[in-house]
CSV table of C-alpha atoms in Angstrom, one decimal:
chain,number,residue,atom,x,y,z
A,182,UNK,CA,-42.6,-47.2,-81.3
A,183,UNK,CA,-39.9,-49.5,-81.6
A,184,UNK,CA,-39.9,-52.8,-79.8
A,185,UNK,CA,-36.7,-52.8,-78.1
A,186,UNK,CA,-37.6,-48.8,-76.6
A,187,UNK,CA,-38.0,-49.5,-72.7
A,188,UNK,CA,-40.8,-47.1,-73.1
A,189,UNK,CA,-42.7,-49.1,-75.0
A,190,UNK,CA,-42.5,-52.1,-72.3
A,191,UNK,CA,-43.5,-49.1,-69.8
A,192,UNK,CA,-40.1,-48.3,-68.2
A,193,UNK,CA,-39.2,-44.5,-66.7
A,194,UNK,CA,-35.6,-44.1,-67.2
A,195,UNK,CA,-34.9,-41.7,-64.3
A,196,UNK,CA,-32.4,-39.3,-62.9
A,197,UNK,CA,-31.6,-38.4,-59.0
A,198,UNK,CA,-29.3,-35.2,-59.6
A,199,UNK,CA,-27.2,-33.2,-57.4
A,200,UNK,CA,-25.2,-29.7,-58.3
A,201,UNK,CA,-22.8,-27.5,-57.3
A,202,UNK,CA,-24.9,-24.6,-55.9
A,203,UNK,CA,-24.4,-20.7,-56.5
A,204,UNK,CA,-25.5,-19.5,-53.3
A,205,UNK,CA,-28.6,-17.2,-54.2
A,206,UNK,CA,-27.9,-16.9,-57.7
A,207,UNK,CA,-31.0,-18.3,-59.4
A,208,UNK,CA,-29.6,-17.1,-62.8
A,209,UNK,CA,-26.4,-19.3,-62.1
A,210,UNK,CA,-28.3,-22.6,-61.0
A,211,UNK,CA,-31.0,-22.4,-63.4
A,212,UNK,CA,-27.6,-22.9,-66.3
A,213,UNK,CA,-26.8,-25.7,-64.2
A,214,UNK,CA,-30.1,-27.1,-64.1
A,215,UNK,CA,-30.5,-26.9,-67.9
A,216,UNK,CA,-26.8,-28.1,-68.3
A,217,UNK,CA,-27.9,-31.5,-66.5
A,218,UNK,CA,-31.1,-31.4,-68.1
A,219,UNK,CA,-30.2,-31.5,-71.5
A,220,UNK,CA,-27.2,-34.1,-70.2
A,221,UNK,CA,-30.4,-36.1,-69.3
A,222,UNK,CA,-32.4,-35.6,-72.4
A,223,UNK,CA,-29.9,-36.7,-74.3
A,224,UNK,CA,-29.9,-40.2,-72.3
A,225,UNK,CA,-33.6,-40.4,-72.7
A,226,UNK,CA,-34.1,-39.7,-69.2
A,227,UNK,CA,-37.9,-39.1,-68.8
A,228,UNK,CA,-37.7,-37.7,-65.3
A,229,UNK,CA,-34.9,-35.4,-63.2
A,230,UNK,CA,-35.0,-35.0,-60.2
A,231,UNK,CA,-33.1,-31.9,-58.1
A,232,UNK,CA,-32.2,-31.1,-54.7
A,233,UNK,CA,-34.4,-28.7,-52.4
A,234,UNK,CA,-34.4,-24.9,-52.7
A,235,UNK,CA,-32.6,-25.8,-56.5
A,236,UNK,CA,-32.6,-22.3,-57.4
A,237,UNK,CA,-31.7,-20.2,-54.3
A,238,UNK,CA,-29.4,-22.6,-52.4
A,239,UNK,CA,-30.9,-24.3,-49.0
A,240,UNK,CA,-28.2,-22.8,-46.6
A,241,UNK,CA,-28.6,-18.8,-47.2
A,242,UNK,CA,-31.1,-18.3,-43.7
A,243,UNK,CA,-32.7,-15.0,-43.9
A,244,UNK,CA,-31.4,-13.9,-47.4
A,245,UNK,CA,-34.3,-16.2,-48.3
A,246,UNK,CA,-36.8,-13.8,-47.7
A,247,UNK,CA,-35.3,-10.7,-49.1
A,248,UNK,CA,-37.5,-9.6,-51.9
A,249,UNK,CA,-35.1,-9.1,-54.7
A,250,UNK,CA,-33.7,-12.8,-54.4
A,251,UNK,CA,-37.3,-14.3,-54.4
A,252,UNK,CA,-38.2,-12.3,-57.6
A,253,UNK,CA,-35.2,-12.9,-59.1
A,254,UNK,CA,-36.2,-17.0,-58.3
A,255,UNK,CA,-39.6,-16.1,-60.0
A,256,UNK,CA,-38.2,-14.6,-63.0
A,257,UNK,CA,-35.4,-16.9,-63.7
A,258,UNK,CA,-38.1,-19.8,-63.1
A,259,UNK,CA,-40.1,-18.6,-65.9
A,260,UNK,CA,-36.7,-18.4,-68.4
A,261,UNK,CA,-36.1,-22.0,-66.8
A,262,UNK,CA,-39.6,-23.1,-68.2
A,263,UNK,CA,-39.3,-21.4,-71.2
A,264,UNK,CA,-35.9,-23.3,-72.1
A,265,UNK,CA,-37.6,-26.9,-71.4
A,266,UNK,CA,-39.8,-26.7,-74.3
A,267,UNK,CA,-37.9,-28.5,-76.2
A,268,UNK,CA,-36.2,-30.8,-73.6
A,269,UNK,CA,-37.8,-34.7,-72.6
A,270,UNK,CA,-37.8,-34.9,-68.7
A,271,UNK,CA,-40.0,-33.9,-66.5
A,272,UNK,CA,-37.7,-32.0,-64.1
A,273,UNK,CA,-38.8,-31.3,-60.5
A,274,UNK,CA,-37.1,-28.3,-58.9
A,275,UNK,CA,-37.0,-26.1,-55.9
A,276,UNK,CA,-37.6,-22.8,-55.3
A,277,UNK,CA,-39.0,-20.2,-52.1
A,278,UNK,CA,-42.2,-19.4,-53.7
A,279,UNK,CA,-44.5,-16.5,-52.0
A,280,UNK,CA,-48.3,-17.7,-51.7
A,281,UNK,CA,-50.6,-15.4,-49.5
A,282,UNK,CA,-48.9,-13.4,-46.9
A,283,UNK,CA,-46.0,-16.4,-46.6
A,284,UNK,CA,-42.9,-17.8,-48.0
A,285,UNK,CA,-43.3,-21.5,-48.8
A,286,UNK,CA,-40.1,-24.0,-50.1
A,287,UNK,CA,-41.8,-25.1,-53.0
A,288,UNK,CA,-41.5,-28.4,-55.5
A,289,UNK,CA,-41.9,-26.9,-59.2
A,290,UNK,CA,-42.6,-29.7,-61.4
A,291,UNK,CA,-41.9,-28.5,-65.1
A,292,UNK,CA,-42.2,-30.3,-68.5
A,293,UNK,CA,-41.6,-28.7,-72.4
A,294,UNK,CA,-41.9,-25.2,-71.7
A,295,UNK,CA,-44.9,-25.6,-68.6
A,296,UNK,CA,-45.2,-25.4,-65.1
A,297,UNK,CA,-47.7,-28.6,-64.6
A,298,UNK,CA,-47.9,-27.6,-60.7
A,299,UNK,CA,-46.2,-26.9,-57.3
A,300,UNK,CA,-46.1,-28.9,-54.0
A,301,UNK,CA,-44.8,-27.0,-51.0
A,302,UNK,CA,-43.0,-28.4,-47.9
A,303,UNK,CA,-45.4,-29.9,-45.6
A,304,UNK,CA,-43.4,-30.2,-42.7
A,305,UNK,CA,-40.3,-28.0,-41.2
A,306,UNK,CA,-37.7,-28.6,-38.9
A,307,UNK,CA,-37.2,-26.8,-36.4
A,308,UNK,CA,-34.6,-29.2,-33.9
A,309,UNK,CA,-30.9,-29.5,-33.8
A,310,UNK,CA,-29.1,-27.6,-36.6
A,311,UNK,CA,-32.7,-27.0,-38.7
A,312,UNK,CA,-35.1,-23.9,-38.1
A,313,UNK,CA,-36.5,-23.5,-40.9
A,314,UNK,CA,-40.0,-21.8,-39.7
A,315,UNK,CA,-38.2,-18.8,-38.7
A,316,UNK,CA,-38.0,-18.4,-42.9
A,317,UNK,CA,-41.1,-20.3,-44.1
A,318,UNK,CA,-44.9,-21.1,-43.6
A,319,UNK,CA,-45.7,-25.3,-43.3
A,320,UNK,CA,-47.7,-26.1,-46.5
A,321,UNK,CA,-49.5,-29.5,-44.5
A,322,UNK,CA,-52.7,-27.5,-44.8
A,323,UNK,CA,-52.8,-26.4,-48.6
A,324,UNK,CA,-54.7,-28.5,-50.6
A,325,UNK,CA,-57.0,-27.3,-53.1
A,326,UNK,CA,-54.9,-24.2,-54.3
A,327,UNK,CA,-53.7,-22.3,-57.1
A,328,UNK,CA,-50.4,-20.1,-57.2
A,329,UNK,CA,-49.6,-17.1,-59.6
A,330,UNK,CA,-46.4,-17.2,-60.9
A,331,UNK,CA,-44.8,-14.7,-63.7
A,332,UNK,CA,-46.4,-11.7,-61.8
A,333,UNK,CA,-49.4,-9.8,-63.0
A,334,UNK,CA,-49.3,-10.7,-66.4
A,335,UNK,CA,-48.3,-14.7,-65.5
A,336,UNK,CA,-50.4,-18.0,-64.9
A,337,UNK,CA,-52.3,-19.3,-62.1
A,338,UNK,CA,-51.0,-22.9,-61.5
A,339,UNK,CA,-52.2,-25.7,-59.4
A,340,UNK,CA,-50.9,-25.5,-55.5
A,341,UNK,CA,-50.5,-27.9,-52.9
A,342,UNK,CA,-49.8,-31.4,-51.3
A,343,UNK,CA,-52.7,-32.8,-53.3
A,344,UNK,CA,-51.0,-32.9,-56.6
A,345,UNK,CA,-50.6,-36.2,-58.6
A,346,UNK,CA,-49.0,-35.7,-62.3
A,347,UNK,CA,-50.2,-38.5,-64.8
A,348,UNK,CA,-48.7,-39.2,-68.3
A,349,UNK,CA,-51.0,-39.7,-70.6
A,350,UNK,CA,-48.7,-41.6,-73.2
A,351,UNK,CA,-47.0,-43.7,-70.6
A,352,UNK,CA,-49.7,-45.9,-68.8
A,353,UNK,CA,-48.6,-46.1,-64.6
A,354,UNK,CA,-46.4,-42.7,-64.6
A,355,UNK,CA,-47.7,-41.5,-61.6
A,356,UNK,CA,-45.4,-38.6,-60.0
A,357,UNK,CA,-45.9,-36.9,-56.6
A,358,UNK,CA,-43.1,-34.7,-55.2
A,359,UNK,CA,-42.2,-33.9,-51.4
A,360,UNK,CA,-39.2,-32.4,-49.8
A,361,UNK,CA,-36.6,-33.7,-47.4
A,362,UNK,CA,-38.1,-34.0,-43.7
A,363,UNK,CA,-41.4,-35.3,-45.5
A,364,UNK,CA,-40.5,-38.4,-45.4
A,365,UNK,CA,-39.2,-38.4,-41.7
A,366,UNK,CA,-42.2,-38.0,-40.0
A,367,UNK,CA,-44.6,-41.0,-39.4
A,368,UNK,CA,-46.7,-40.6,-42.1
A,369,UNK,CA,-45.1,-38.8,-44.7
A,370,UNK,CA,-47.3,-37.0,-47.7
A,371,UNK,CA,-46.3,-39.1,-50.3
A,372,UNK,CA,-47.6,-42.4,-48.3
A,373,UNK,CA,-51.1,-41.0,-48.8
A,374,UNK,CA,-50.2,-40.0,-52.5
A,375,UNK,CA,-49.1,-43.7,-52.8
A,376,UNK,CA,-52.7,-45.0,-52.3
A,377,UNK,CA,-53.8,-42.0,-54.3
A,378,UNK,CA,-52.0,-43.9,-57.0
A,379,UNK,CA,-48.8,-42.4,-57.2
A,380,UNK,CA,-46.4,-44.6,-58.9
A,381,UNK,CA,-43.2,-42.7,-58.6
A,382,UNK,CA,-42.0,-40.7,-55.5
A,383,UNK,CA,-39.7,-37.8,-55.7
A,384,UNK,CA,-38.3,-36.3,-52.3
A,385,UNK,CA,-36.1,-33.0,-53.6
A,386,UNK,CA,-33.7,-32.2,-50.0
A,387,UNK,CA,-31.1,-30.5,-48.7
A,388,UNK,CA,-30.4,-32.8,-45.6
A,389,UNK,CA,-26.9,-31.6,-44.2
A,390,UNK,CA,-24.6,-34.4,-43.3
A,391,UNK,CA,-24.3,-36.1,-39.9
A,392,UNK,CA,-22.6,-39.4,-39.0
A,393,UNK,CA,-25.2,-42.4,-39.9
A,394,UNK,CA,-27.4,-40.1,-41.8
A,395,UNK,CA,-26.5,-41.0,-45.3
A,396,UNK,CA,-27.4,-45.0,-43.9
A,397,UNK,CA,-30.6,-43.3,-42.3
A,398,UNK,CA,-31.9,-42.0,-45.8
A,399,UNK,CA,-31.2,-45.2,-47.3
A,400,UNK,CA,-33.4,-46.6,-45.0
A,401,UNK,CA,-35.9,-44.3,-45.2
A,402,UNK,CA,-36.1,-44.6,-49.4
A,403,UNK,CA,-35.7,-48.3,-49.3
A,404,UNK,CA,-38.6,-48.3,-46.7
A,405,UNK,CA,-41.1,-45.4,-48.5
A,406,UNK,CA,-40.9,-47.7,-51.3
A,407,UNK,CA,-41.0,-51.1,-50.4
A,408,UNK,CA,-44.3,-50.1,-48.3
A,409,UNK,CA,-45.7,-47.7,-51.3
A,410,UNK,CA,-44.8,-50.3,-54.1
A,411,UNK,CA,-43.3,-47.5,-56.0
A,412,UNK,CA,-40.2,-46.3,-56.9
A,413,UNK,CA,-38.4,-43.6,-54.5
A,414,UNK,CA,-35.9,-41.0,-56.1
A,415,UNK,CA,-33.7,-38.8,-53.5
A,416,UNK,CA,-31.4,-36.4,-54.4
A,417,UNK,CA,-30.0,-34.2,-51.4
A,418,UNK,CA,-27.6,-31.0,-51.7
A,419,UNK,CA,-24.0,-30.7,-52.0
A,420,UNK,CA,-21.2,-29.0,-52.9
A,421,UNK,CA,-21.6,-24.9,-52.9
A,422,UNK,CA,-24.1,-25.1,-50.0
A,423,UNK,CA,-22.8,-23.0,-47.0
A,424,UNK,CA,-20.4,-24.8,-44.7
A,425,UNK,CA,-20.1,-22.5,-42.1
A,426,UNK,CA,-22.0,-24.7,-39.7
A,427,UNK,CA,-23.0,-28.0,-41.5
A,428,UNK,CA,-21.5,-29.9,-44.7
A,429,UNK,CA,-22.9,-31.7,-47.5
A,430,UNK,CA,-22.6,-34.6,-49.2
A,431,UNK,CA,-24.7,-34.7,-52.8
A,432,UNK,CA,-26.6,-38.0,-51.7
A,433,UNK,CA,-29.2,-39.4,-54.8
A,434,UNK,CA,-30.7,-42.7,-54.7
A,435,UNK,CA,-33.3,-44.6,-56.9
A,436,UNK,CA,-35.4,-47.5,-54.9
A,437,UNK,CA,-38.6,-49.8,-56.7
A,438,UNK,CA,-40.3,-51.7,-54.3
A,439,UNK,CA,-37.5,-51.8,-51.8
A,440,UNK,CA,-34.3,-52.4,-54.1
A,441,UNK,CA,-31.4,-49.9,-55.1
A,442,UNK,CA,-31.4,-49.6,-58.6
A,443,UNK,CA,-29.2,-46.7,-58.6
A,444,UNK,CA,-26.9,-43.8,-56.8
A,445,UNK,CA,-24.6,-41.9,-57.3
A,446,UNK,CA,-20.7,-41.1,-55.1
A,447,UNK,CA,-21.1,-38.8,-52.5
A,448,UNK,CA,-19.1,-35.3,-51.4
A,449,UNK,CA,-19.0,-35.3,-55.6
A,450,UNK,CA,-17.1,-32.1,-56.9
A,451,UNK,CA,-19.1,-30.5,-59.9
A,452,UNK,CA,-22.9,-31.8,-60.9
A,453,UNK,CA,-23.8,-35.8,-60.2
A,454,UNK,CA,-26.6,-37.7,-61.0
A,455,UNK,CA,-28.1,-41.7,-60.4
A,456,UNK,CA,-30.3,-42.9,-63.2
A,457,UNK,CA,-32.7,-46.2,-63.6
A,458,UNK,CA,-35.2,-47.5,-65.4
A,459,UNK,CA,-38.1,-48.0,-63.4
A,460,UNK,CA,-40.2,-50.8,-64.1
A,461,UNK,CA,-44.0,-49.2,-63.8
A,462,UNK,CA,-45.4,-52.6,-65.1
A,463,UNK,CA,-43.8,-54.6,-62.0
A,464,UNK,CA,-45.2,-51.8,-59.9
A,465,UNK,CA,-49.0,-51.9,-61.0
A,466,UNK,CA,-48.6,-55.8,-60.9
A,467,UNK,CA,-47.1,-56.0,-57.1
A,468,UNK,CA,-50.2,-53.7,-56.0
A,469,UNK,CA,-52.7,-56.0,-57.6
A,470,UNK,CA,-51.0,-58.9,-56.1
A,471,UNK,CA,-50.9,-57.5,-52.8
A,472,UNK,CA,-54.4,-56.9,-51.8
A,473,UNK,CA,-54.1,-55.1,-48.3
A,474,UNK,CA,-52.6,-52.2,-50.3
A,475,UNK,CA,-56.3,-51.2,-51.6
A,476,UNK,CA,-57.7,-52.1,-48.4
A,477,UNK,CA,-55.1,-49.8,-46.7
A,478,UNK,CA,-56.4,-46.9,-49.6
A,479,UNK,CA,-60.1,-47.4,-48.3
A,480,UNK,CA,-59.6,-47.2,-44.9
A,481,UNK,CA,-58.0,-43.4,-45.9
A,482,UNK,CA,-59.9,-42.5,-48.8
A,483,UNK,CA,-61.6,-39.3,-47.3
A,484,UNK,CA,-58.3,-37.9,-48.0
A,485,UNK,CA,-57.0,-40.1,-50.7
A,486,UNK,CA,-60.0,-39.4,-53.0
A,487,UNK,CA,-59.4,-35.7,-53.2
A,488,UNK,CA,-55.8,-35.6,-54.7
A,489,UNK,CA,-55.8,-33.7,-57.9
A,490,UNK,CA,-54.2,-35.3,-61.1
A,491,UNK,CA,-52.8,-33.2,-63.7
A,492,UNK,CA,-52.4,-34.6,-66.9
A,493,UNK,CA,-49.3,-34.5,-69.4
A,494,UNK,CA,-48.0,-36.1,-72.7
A,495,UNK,CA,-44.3,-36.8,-72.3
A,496,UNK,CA,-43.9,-37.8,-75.4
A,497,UNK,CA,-40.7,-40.6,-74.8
A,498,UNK,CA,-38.4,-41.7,-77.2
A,499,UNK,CA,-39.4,-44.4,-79.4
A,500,UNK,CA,-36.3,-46.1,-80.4
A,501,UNK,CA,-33.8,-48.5,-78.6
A,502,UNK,CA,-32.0,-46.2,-76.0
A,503,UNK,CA,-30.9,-50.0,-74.3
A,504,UNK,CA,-31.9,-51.1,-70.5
A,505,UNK,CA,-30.3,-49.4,-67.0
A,506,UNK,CA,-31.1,-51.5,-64.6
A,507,UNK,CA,-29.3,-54.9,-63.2
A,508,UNK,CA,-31.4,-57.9,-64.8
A,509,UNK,CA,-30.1,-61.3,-62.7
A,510,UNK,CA,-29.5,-64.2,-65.0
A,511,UNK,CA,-30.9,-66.6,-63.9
A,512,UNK,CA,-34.1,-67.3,-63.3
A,513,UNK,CA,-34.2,-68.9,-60.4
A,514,UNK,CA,-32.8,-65.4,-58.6
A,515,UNK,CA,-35.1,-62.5,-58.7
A,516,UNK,CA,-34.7,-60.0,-56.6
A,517,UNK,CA,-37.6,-58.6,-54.8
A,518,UNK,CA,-38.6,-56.2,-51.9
A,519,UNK,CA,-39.5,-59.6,-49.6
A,520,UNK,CA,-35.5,-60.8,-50.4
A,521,UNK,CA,-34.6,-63.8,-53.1
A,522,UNK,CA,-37.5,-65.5,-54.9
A,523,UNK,CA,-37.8,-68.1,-57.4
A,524,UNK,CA,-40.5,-66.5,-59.5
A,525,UNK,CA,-39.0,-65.0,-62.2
A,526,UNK,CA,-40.1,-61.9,-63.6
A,527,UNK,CA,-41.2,-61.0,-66.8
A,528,UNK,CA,-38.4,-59.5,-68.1
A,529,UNK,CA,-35.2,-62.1,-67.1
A,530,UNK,CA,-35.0,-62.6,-70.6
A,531,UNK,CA,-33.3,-58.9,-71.6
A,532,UNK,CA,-30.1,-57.8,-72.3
A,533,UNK,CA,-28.4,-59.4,-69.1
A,534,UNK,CA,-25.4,-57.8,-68.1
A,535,UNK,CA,-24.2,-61.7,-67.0
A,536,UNK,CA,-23.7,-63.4,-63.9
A,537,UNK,CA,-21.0,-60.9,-62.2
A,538,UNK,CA,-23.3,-58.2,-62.6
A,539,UNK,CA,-26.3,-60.1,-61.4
A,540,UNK,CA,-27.3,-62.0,-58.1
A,541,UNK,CA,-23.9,-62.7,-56.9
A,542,UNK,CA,-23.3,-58.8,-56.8
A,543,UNK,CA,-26.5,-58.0,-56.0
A,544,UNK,CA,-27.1,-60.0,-53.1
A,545,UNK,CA,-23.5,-58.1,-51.4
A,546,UNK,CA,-25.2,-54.9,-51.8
A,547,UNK,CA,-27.1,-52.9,-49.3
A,548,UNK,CA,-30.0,-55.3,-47.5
């Protein structure tokens, strides 16, 4: 592998996406899925990253449980996984997935041309404009499971909140996926998957609009990962979801240990997407450093100690595909998750976008 690939120095160039959605027509947002996916692959993004309910739309209320759209989401998931056989990134989608006698809103986490797992929704709304157990079951409880998908003649794939999904050929790529009102609750899943050792936390949501919510999110992505010392990569719905009652406004974000690296416009007409190189090197080394972290995954490892890990070979480029993230200039103003410190980091010394792209711009930004 070449030396100047950010793979090699153990980055994750990673996407946030958000699409115009076909209101259940899984054919229609599986094309646009593939159409940002391949836009992705192209950039050497290792990871994507789409909103919740990605192949059904998140605003259709009971046409989510009529049988011929949720088989219709089964087979056009299957021609999805086909077409990424060929493709880099690991892409993390949604999708109303039947288990048992319930309907659960499912994270399918794909990669060339296999379903590696699914994580349902632990937690559902069901206050002000949300009521989503009327539709589906709470998925808090599964843990342990395996789901058939393809009908009779498909595969049994790992099932649950327990999921962790390792790369094999890119030492602290770490992935565990939740969706949308995860993360709102005290002690969201992907805290535990943190101490698990979970590196990099994807929240897939459809989150309608309010005023202050889109600062709310922030907060809430800035905080998941400054306390997890991971990175944190939101992408919400948008345009094509139903407005009859709510709007949407296509919100993706990337935080590492508390900093924006990346988001996209929102209310964005036509597909968007944020991407970053995530440094997984600086994330191992601030868990070592802080010691209370461990001590925090011992005092929970009854549950901790259980999460599955499912292995994968992503198999990243190997030549220069350059660096996407702001690198300050000067050494003596690193940016970390505590604010401004004088201890530089290891890699000040890379292609530095100069000083009007580095701590004088950074330090305006969102704090």
């Amino acid at each position: 592998m070449d030396f100047r690939s950010v793979y090699r120095h153990r980055f994750l160039r990673t996407a946030a996406a958000t699409l115009h959605t076909t209101m259940a027509d899984p054919a229609a947002n599986v094309a646009t899925v593939l159409e940002t996916a391949r836009t992705c692959a192209d950039d050497g993004v290792g990871l994507v990253v789409f909103p919740e309910l990605t192949l059904s739309g998140y605003s259709i209320e009971d046409v989510l449980m009529q049988d011929t759209l949720l088989d219709t989401v089964e087979t056009e998931l299957v021609s999805l996984v086909a077409a990424t056989a060929d493709l880099l990134p690991v892409l993390v989608v949604g999708a109303p997935l039947r288990y048992r006698h319930r309907l659960y809103n499912c994270a399918v986490v794909i990669h060339r041309g296999r379903i590696l797992g699914v994580a349902p929704k632990s937690y559902l709304p069901t206050y002000r404009e949300f009521y989503e157990r009327r539709q589906t079951a709470a998925g808090d409880d599964v843990r342990g499971a395996t789901i058939r998908l393809g009908g009779a003649s498909g595969v049994d794939v790992p099932f649950g909140t327990d999921l962790l999904f390792a790369a094999e050929d890119l030492p602290g790529l770490v992935l565990h996926a939740e969706i949308c009102e995860d993360y709102w609750v005290p002690i969201p899943p992907s805290s535990e998957a943190a101490l698990a050792g979970a590196t990099v936390l994807a929240n897939l949501s459809g989150s309608p609009i309010t005023v202050g919510r889109a600062d709310t999110r922030h907060l809430l992505s800035r905080s998941a990962s400054a306390r997890c010392l991971a990175a944190y990569v939101y992408a919400a719905a948008g345009e094509g979801e139903s407005t009859t009652d709510v709007s949407w406004d296509g919100q993706t974000m990337i935080y590492e240990n508390g900093v924006l690296l990346a988001e996209s416009g929102r209310f964005p007409q036509g597909a968007r997407h944020a991407v970053a190189d995530v440094d997984l090197d600086l994330i191992a080394a601030e868990r070592r450093r802080q010691g209370t972290f461990d001590d925090n995954r011992r005092t929970h490892a009854a549950r901790t100690d259980v999460f599955r890990t499912i292995g994968f070979r992503l198999d990243p480029p190997g030549h220069d595909i350059g660096l996407r993230r702001t690198v300050e200039r000067f050494r003596s103003c690193q940016r970390t998750r505590h604010g401004w410190s004088r201890t530089a980091s290891r890699r000040t010394r890379s292609r530095s976008p100069g000083w009007s792209s580095g701590c004088a711009r950074s330090a305006s930004r969102r704090s």
